[in-house]
Coordinates of C-alpha atoms and ligand atoms in Angstrom, one line a residue:
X182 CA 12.1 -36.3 0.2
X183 CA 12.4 -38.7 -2.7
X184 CA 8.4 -39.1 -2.6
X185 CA 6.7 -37.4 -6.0
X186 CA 4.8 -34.3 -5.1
X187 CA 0.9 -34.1 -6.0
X188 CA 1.3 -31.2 -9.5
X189 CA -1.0 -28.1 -9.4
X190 CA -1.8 -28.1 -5.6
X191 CA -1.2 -24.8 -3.6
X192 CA 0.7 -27.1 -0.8
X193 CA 1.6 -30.6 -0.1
X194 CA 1.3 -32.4 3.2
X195 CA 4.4 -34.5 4.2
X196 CA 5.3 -37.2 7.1
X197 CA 8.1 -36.2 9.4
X198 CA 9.4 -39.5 8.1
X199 CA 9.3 -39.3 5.0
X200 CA 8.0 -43.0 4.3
X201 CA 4.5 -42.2 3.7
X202 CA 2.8 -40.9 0.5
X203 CA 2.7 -37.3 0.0
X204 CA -1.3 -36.3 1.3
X205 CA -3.7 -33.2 0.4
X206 CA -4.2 -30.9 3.9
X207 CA -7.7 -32.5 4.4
X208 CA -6.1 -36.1 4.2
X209 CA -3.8 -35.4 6.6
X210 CA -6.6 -34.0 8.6
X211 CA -8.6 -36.9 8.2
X212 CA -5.9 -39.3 9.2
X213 CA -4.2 -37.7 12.4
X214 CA -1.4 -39.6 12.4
X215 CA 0.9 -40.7 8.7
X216 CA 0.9 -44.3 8.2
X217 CA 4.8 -44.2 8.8
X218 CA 3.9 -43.5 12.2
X219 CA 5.1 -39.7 11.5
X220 CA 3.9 -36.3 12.2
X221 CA 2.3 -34.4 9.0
X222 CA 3.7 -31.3 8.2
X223 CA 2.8 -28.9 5.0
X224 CA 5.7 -28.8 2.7
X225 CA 6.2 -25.3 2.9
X226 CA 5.2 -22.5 5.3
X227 CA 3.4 -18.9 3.9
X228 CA 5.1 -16.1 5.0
X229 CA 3.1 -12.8 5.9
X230 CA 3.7 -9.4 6.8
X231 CA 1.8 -7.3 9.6
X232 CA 0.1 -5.3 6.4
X233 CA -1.3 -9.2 5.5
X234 CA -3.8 -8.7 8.6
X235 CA -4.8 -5.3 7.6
X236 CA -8.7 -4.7 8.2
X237 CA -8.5 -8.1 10.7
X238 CA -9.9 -7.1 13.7
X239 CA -11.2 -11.0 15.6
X240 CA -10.4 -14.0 15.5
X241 CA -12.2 -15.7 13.0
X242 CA -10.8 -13.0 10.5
X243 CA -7.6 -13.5 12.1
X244 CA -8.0 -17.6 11.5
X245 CA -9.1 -17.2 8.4
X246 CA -6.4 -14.6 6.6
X247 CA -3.6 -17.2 8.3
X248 CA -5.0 -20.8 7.4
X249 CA -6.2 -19.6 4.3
X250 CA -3.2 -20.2 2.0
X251 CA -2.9 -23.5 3.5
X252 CA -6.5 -24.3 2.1
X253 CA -6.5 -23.3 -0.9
X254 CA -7.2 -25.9 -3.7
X255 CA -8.3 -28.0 -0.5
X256 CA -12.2 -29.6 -0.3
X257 CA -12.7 -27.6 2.6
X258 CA -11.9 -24.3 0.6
X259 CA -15.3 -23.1 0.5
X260 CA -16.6 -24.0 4.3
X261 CA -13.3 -22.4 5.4
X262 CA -15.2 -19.4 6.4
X263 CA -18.0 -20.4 8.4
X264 CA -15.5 -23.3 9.9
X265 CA -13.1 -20.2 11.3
X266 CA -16.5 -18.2 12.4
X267 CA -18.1 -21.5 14.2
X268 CA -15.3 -23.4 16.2
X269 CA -14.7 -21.1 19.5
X270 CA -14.8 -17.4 17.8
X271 CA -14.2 -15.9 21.3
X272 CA -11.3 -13.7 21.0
X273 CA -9.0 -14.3 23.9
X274 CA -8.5 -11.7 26.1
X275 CA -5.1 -10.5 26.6
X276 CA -5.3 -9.3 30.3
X277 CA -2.9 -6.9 32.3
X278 CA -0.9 -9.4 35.0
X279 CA 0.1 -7.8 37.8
X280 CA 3.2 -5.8 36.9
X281 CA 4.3 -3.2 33.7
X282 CA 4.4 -5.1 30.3
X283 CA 3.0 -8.2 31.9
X284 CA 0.0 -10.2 30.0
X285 CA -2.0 -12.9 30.8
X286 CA -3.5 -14.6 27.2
X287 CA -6.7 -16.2 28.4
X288 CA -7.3 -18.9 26.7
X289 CA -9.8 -20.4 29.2
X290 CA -13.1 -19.0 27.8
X291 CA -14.5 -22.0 25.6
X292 CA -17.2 -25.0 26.9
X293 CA -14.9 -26.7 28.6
X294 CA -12.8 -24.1 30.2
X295 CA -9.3 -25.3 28.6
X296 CA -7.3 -23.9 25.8
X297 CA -7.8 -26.9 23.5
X298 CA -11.7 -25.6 22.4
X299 CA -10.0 -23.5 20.3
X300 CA -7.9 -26.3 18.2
X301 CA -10.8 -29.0 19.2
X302 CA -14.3 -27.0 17.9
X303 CA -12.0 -26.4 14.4
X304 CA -11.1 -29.9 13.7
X305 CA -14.7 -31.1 14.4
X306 CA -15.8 -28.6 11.9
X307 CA -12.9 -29.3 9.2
X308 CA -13.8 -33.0 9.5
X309 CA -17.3 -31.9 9.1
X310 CA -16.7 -30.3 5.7
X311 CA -14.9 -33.5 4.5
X312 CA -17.1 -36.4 2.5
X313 CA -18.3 -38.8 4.3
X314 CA -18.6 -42.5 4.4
X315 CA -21.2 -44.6 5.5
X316 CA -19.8 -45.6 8.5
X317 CA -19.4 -43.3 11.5
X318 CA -16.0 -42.2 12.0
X319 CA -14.7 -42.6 15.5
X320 CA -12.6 -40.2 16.8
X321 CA -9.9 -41.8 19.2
X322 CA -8.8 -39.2 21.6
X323 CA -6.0 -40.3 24.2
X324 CA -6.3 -37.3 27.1
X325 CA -4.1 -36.1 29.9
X326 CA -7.2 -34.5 31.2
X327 CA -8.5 -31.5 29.0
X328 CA -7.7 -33.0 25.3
X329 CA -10.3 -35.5 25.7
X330 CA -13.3 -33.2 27.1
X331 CA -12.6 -30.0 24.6
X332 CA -13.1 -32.8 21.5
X333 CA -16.4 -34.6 23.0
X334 CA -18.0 -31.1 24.0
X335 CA -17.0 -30.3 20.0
X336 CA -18.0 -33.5 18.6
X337 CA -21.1 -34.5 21.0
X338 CA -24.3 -35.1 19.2
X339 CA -22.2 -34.0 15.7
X340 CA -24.0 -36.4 13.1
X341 CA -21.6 -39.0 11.7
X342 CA -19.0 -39.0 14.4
X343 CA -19.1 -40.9 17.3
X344 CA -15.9 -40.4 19.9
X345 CA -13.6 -42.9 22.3
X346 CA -11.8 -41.1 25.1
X347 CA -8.6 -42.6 26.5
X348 CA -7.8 -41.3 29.7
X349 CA -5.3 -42.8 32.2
X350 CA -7.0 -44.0 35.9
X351 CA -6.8 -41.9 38.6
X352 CA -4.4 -39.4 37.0
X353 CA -6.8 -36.5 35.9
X354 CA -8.6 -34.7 38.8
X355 CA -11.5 -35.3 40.3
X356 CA -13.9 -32.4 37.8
X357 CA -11.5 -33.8 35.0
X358 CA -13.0 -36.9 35.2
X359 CA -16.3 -36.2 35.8
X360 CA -16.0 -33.9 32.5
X361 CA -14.9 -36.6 30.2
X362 CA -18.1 -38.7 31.3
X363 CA -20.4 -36.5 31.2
X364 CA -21.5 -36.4 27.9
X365 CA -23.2 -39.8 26.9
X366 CA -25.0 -40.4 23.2
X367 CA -22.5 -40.1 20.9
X368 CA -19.3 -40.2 23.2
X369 CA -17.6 -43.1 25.4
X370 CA -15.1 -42.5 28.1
X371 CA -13.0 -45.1 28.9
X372 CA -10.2 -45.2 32.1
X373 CA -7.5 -47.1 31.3
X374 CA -5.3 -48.9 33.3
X375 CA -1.7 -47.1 32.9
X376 CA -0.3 -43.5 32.3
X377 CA -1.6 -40.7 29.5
X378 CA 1.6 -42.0 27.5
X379 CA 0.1 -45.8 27.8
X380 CA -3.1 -43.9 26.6
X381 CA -1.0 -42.4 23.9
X382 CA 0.2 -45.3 22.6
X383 CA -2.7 -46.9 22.4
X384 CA -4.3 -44.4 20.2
X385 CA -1.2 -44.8 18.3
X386 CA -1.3 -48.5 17.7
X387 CA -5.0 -48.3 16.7
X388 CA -4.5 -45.3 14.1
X389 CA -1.6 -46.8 12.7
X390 CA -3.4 -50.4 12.3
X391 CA -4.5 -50.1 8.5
X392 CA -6.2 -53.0 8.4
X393 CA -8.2 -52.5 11.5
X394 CA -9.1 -49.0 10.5
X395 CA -10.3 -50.0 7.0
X396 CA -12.9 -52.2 9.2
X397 CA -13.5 -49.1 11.4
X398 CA -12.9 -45.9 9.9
X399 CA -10.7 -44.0 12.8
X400 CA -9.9 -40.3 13.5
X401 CA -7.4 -38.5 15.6
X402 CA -8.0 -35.2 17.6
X403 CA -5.2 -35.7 19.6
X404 CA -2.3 -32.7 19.6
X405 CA -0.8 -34.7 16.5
X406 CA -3.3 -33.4 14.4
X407 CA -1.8 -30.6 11.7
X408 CA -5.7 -29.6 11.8
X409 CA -5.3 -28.7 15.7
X410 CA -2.1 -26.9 15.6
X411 CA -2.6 -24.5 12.6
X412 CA -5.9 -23.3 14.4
X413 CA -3.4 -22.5 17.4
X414 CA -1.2 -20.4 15.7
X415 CA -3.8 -18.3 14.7
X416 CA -4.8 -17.3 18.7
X417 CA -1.1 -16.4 18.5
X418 CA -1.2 -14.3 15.6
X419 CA -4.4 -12.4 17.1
X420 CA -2.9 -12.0 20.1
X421 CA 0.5 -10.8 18.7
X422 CA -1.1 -8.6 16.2
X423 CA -3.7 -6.6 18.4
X424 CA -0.5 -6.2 21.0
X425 CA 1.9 -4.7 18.5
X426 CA -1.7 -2.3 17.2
X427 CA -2.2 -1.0 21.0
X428 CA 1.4 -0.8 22.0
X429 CA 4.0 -0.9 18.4
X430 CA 5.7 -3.6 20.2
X431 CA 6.6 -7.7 19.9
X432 CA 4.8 -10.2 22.6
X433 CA 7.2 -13.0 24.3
X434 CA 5.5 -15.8 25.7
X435 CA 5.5 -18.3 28.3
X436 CA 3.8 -21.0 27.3
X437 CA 3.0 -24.6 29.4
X438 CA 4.0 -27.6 28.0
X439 CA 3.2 -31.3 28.1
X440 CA 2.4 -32.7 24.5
X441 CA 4.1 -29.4 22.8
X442 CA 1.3 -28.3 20.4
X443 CA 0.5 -25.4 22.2
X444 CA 3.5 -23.6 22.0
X445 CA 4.8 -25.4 18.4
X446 CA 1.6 -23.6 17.0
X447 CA 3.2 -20.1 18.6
X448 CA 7.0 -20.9 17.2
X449 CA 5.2 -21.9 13.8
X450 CA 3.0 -18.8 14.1
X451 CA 6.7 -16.7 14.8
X452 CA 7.8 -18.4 11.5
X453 CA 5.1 -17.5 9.2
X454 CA 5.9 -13.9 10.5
X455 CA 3.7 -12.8 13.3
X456 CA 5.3 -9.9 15.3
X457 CA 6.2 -12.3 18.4
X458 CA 9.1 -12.4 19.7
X459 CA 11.1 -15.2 22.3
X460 CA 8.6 -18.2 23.5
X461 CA 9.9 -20.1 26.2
X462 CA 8.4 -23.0 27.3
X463 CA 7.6 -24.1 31.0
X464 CA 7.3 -27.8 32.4
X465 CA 6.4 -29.6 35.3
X466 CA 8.4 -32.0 36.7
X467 CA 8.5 -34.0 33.5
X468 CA 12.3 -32.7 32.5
X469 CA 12.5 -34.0 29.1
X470 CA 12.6 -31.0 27.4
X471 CA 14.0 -28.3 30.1
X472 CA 16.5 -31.3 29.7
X473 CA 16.9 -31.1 26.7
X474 CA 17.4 -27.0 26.2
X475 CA 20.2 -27.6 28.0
X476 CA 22.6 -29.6 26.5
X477 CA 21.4 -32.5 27.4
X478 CA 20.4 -35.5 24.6
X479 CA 16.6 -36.2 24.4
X480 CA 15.5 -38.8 26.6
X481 CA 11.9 -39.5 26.8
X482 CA 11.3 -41.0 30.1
X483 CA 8.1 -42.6 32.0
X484 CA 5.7 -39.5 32.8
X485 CA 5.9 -38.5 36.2
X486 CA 2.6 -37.3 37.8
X487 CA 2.2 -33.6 38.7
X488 CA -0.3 -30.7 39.9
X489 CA -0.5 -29.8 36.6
X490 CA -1.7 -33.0 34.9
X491 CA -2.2 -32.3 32.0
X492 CA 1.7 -31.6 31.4
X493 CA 2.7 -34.4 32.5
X494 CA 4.0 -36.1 29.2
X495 CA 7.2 -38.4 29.3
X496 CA 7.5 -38.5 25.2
X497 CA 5.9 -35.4 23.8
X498 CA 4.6 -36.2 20.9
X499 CA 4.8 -32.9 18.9
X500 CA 9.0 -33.2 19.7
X501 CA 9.1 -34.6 16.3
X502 CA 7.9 -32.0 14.6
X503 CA 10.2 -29.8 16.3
X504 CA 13.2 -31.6 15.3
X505 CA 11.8 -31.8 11.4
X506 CA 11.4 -27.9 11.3
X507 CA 14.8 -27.6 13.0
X508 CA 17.4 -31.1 12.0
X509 CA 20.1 -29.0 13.3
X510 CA 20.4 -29.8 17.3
X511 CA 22.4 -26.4 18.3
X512 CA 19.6 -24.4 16.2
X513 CA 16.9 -26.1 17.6
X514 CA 18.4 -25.3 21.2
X515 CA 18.7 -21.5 20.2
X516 CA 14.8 -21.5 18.8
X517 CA 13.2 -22.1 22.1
X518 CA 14.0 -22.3 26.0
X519 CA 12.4 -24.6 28.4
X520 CA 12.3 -24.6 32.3
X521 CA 11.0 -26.7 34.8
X522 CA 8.8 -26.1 37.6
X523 CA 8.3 -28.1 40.3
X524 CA 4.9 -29.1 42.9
X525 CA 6.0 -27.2 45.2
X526 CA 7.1 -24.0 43.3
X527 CA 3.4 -24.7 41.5
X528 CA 1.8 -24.5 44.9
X529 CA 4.0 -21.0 45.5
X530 CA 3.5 -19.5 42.3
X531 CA -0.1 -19.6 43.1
X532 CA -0.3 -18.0 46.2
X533 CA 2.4 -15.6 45.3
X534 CA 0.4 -14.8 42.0
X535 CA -2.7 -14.3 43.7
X536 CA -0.8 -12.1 46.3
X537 CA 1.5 -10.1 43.8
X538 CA -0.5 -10.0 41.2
X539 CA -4.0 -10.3 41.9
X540 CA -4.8 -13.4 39.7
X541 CA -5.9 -17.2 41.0
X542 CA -4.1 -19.1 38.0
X543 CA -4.5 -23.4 37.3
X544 CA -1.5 -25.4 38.4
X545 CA -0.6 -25.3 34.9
X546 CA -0.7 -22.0 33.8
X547 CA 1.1 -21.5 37.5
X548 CA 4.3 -23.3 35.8
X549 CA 4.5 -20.7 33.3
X550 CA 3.9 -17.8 36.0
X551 CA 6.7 -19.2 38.3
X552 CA 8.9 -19.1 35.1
X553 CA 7.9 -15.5 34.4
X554 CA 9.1 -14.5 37.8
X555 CA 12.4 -15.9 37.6
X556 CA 13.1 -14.6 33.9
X557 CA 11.9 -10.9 35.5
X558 CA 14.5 -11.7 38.5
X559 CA 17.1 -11.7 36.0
X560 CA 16.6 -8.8 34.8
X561 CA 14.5 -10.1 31.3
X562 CA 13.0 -6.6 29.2
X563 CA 10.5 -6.2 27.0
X564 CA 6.8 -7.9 27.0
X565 CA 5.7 -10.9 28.6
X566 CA 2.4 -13.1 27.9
X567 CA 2.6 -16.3 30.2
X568 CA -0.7 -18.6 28.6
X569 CA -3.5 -19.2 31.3
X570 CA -4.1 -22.8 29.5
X571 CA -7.4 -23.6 31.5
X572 CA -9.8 -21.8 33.9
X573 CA -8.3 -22.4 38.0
X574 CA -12.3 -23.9 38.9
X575 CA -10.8 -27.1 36.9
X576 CA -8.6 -27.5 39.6
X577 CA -10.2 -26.9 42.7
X578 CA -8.7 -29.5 44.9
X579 CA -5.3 -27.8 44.4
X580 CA -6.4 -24.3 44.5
X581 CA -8.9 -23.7 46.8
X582 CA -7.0 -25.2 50.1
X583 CA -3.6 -22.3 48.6
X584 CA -5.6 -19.7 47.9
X585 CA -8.7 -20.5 50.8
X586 CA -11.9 -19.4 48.7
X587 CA -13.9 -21.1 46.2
X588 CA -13.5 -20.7 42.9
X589 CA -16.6 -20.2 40.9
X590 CA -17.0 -22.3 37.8
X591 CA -17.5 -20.9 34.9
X592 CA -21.5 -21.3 33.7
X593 CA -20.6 -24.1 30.9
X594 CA -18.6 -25.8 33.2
X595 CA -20.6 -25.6 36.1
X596 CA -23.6 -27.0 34.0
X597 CA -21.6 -30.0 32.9
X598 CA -20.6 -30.7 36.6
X599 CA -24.3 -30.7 37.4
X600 CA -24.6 -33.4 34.7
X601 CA -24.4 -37.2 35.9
X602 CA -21.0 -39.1 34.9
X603 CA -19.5 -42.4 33.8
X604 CA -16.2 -44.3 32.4
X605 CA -15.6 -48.0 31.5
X606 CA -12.7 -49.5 32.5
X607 CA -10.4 -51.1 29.7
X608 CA -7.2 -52.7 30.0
X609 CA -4.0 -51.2 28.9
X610 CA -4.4 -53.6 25.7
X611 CA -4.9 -52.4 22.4
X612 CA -6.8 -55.4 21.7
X613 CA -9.4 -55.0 24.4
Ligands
LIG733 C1 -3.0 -29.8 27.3 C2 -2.7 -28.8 28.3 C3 -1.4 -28.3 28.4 C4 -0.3 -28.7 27.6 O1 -0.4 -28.4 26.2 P1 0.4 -29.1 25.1 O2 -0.1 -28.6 23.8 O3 0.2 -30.6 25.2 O4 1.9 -28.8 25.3 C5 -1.2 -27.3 29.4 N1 -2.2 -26.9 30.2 C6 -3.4 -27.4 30.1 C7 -4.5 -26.9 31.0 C8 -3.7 -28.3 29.2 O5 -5.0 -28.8 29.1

């Protein structure tokens, strides 16, 4: 990287392509995306040890031990604490699934029943802690479905923020929708007349529109944001760290995958030395990566639209990142394994789950069950988490007809679909 590095700073925050100035963690935080149109990444990684966690015992304290090298020196240093204790301190629960050395990591418990609380309640509370201008700073959020929701339940009624949702027309169910327009005051859902990746790039061209944002002062939440996917790996690191206490052994995971920040937060967790061991990711019909993993060139295509919506991501975004950490194609390709899962082995791994294993998963985590089954068909050893990514009552139209009961919502959720809902329609125009 022939850009200078800041002097006397704990860590540096870097684009993926290298064009753009060399940022403090909180500016990179603050900006989402790098005005090369590149992913940030920190210029170097801590590396810890299973003694580093000693006397850890939740999540916060989990969060906090892992994120805080990359704070130090940072202006958020001091609220660090209280951010890790605030944003979604429910520790997920690691459940039994069905069979010997079988997991389900439940990352459904937050406001709006979807794994991105977690990353979402964090990044409201790290922007927070940052100074603030006079003007509100918007936070444009482009959603497959459950980005968009977990950063308005986090930002709604949050003084100086005000939020624009993106979601693509008629591609997010039903509840989905009625979630992201739910919330009113500070928060504006808009449906947009094209796919989550016509969504994407939206957000994209506004973020990356200096002159526009010096006008408005703009914020991403989206799975771009550094700020999101370091408060994933720490779920990771809990989880992998309380399994190796109970049981002295590594946790493989299965992990659902559209955008890729999930599981990049569980690979980066891996890296920094967490006792997990193989992550393989599982995708819907959208092939790109599954492509990919095997052998194939990557080829972002036009999403295709699934059961599990909010995989269904033509271009993942956090692919760059991947290919930063790993330049090397045939490394990269030994790092990670992808599969994909179709509709109609969604619908099966449903029933089949609820059948064989006693669990009514979401279309989503389903994808990562149905993979599961087939690595334990060949004969895979050692233990499995697959991610339950959202709560199945977000998906009732798909699961209640396979599984014939209703699925109770959870009481946040339930008290948001009692809530009256809106969107306003807007071209697929970054102008408009
Ligand atoms: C966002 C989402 C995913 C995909 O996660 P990525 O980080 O984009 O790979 C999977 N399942 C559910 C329920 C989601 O909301």
């Amino acid at each position: 990287h022939c850009l200078p590095r800041r002097q006397g700073f704990a860590m540096n925050t870097l684009s993926t392509r290298g064009q753009a100035p060399v940022v403090t963690l909180s500016q990179a935080i603050a900006a989402g995306l790098a005005p090369d149109g590149g992913l940030y990444m920190p210029d170097r990684w801590p590396t810890f040890s299973v003694k580093d966690f000693a006397g850890t015992r939740s999540l916060p304290d989990v969060a906090l031990r892992l994120l805080q090298p990359f704070f130090a020196d940072e202006v958020i240093a001091p609220a660090l604490p209280a951010i890790c204790n605030a944003a979604l301190a429910i520790d997920p629960p690691l459940a039994r699934f069905g069979a010997p050395n079988d997991y389900l990591l439940e990352l459904f418990h937050g406001p709006t029943a979807a794994f991105k609380d977690y990353a979402a309640g964090f990044l409201a509370g790290c922007l927070s802690a940052l100074p603030q201008g006079d003007k509100p700073l918007t936070i444009v959020v482009a959603t497959s479905g459950d980005t968009g929701a977990a950063v308005a339940a986090a930002f709604h009624n949050r003084p100086g923020f005000r939020v624009a949702i993106l979601y693509p027309d008629g591609r997010v169910s039903p509840r989905q929708a009625h979630q992201l327009g739910c919330f009113g005051d500070n928060v504006r859902a808009f449906k947009v007349d094209g796919s989550f990746d016509d969504c994407q790039a939206l957000a994209k061209t506004l973020l990356t529109d200096a002159a526009f944002r010096a006008q408005l002062p703009l914020g991403s939440a989206n799975s771009i944001s550094l700020g999101r996917l370091l408060r994933q790996a720490a779920y990771y690191a809990h989880a992998a760290l309380s399994h190796q206490r109970a049981t002295g052994n590594v946790l493989n995971f299965v992990i659902p995958t559209g955008n890729l920040g999930n599981a990049l937060a569980c690979l980066l967790a891996k890296r920094m030395g967490l006792p997990i061991g193989q992550l393989v990711l599982a995708s819907n019909a959208n092939t790109v990566l599954p492509d990919f993993f095997a052998g194939g060139d990557y080829h972002p295509k036009p999403s295709v639209a699934t059961l599990a919506n909010a995989m269904d991501v033509g271009a993942p975004s956090n692919f760059e990142r991947l290919q930063y950490l790993y330049p090397d194609t045939e490394t990269l390709r030994h790092t990670l394994r992808a599969e994909a899962v179709s509709d109609a082995q969604i619908r099966a791994a449903i029933v089949r789950t609820r059948d064989e294993r006693g669990h009514v998963v979401c279309p989503h985590t389903a994808c990562a069950a149905d993979v599961l089954d087939r690595l334990r068909a060949r004969g895979e050893p050692g233990d499995w988490a697959i991610v339950a990514t959202a709560h199945p009552a977000k998906f009732p139209e798909v699961v209640e007809p396979l599984v014939q009961h209703t699925i109770a919502a959870p009481p946040a959720l339930a008290a948001m679909f009692a809530r009256p809902s809106g969107a306003e329609r807007l071209a697929n125009d970054a102008a408009a």
